[in-house]
Coordinates of N, CA, C and O in Angstrom, one line a residue:
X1 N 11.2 12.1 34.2 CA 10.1 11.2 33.9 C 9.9 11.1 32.4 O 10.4 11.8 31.5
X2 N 9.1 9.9 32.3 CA 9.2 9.5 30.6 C 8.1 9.8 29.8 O 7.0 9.5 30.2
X3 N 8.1 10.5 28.6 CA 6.4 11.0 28.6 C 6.7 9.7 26.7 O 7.7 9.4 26.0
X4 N 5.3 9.5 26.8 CA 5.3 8.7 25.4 C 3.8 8.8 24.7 O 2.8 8.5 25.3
X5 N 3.9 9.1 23.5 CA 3.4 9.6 22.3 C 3.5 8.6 21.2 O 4.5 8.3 20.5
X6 N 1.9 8.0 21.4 CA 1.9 7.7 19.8 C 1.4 8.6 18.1 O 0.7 9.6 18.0
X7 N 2.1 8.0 17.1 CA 2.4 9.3 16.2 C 1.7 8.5 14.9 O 2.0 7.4 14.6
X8 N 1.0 9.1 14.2 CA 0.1 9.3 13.2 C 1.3 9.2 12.0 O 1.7 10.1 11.3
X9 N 1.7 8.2 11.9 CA 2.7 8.3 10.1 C 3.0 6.4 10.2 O 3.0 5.5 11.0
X10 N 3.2 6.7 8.6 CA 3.8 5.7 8.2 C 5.4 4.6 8.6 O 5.8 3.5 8.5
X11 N 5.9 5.8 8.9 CA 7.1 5.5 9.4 C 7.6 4.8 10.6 O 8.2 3.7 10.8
X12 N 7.1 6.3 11.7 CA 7.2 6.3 13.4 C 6.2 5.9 14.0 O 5.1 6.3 13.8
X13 N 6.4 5.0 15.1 CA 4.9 3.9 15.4 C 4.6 4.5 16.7 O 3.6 4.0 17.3
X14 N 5.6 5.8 17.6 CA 5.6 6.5 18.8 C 7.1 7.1 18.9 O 8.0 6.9 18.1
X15 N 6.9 7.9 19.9 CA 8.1 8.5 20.1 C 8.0 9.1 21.4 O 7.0 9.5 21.8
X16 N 9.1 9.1 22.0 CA 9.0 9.5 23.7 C 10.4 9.8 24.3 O 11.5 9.5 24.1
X17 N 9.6 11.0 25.5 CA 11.5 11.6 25.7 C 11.5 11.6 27.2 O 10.5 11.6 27.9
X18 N 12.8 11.7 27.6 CA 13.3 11.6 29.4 C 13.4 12.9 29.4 O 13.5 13.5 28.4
X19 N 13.5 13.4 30.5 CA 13.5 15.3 30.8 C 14.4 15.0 31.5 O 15.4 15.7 31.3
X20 N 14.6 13.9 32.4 CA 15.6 14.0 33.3 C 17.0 13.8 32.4 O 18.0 14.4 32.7
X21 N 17.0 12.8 31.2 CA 18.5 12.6 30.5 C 18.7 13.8 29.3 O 19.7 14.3 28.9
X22 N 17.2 13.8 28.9 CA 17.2 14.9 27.6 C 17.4 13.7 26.5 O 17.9 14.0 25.4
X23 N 17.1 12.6 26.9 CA 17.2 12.0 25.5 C 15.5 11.6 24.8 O 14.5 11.3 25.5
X24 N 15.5 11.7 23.3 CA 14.3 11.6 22.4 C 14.5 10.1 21.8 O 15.6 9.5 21.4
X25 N 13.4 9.6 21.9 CA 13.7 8.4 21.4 C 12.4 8.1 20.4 O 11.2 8.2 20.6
X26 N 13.0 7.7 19.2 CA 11.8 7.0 17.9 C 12.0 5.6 17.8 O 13.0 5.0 17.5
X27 N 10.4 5.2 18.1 CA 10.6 3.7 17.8 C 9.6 3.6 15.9 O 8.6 4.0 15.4
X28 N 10.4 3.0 15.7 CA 10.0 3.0 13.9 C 9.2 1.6 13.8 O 9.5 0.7 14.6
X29 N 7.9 1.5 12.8 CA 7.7 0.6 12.3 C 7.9 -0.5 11.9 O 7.1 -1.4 11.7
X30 N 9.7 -0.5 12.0 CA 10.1 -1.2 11.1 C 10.4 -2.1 12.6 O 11.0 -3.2 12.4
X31 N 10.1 -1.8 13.7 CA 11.0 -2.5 14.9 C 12.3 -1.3 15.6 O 12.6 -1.2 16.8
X32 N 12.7 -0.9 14.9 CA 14.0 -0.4 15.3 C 13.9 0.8 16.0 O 13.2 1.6 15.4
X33 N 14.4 1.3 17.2 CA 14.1 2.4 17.9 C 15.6 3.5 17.6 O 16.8 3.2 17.4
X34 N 15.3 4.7 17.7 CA 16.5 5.6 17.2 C 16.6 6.2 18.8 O 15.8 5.8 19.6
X35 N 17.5 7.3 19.2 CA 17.6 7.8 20.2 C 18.6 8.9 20.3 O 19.7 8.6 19.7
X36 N 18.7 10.1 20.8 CA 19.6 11.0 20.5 C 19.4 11.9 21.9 O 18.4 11.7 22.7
X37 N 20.5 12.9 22.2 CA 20.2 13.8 22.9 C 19.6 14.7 22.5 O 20.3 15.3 21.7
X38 N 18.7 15.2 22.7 CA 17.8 16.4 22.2 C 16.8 17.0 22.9 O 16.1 16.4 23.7
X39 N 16.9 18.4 22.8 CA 15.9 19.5 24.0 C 14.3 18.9 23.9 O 13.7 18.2 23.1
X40 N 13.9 19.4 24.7 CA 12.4 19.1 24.2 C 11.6 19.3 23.4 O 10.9 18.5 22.9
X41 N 11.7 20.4 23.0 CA 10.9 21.2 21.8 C 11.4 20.2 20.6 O 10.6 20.4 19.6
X42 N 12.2 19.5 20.4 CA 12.6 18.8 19.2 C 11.1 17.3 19.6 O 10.1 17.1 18.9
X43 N 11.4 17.1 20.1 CA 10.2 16.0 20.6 C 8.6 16.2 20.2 O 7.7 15.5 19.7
X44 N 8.7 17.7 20.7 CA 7.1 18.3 20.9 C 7.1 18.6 19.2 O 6.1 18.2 18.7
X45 N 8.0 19.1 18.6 CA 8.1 19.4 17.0 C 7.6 18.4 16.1 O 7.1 18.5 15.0
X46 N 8.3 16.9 17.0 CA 7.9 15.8 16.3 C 6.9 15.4 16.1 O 6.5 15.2 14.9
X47 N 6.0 15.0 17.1 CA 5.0 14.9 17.9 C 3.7 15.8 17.1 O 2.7 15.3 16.7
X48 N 4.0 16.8 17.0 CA 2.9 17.7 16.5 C 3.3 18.0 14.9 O 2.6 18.7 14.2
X49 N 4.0 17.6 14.7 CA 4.3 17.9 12.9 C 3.1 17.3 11.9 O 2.5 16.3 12.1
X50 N 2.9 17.9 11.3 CA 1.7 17.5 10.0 C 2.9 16.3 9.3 O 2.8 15.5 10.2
X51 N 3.4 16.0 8.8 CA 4.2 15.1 8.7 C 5.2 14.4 9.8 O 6.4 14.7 9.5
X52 N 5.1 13.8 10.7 CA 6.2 13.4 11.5 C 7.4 12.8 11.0 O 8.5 12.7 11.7
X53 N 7.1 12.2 9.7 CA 7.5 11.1 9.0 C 8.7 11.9 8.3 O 9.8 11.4 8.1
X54 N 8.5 13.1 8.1 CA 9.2 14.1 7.2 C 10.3 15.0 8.4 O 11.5 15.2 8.2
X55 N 9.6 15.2 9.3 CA 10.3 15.9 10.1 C 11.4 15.2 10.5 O 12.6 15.7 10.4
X56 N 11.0 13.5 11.1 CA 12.2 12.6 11.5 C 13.3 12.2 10.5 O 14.4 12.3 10.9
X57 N 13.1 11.9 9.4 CA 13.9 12.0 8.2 C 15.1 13.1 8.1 O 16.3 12.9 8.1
X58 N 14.2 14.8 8.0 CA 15.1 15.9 7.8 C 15.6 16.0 8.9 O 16.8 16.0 8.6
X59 N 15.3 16.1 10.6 CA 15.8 16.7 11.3 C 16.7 15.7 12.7 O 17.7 15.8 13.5
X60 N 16.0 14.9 12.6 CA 16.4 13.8 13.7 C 17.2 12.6 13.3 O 17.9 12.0 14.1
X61 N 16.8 12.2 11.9 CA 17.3 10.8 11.7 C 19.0 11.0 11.5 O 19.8 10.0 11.6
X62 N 19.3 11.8 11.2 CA 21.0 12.3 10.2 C 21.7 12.3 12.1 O 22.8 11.8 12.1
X63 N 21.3 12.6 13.3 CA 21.6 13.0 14.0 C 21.9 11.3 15.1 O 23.0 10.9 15.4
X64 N 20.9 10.8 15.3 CA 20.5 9.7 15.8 C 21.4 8.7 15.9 O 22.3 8.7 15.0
X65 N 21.5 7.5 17.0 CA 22.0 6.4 17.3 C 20.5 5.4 17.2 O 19.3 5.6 17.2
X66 N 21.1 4.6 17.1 CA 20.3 2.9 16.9 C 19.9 2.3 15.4 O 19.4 1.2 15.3

């Protein structure tokens, strides 16, 4: 099932993950959505970060398709 989160930054406009595929998906401001395989806790880390904006940059974006 798909859970989706909207996110408090300048950057990331939500972000939302499948449990069933394990994929994390960021839809950006800009339009553009990213997507990766990634555990959950990478999602929940996002999600709850004092910076999300910072988190997706250092840890998700280097990693990411789209």
């Amino acid at each position: 099932s798909m859970e989706k989160t909207e996110v408090k930054s300048r950057l990331i406009a939500s972000a939302a993950y499948d449990d069933r595929s394990h994929l994390l998906y960021v839809h950006l401001h800009s339009g553009e959505t990213k997507s990766l395989v990634a555990p959950r806790s990478m999602y929940e880390n996002l999600i709850t970060a004092d910076s999300p904006g910072w988190y997706y940059t250092r840890h998700i974006s280097p990693l990411a398709k789209g």
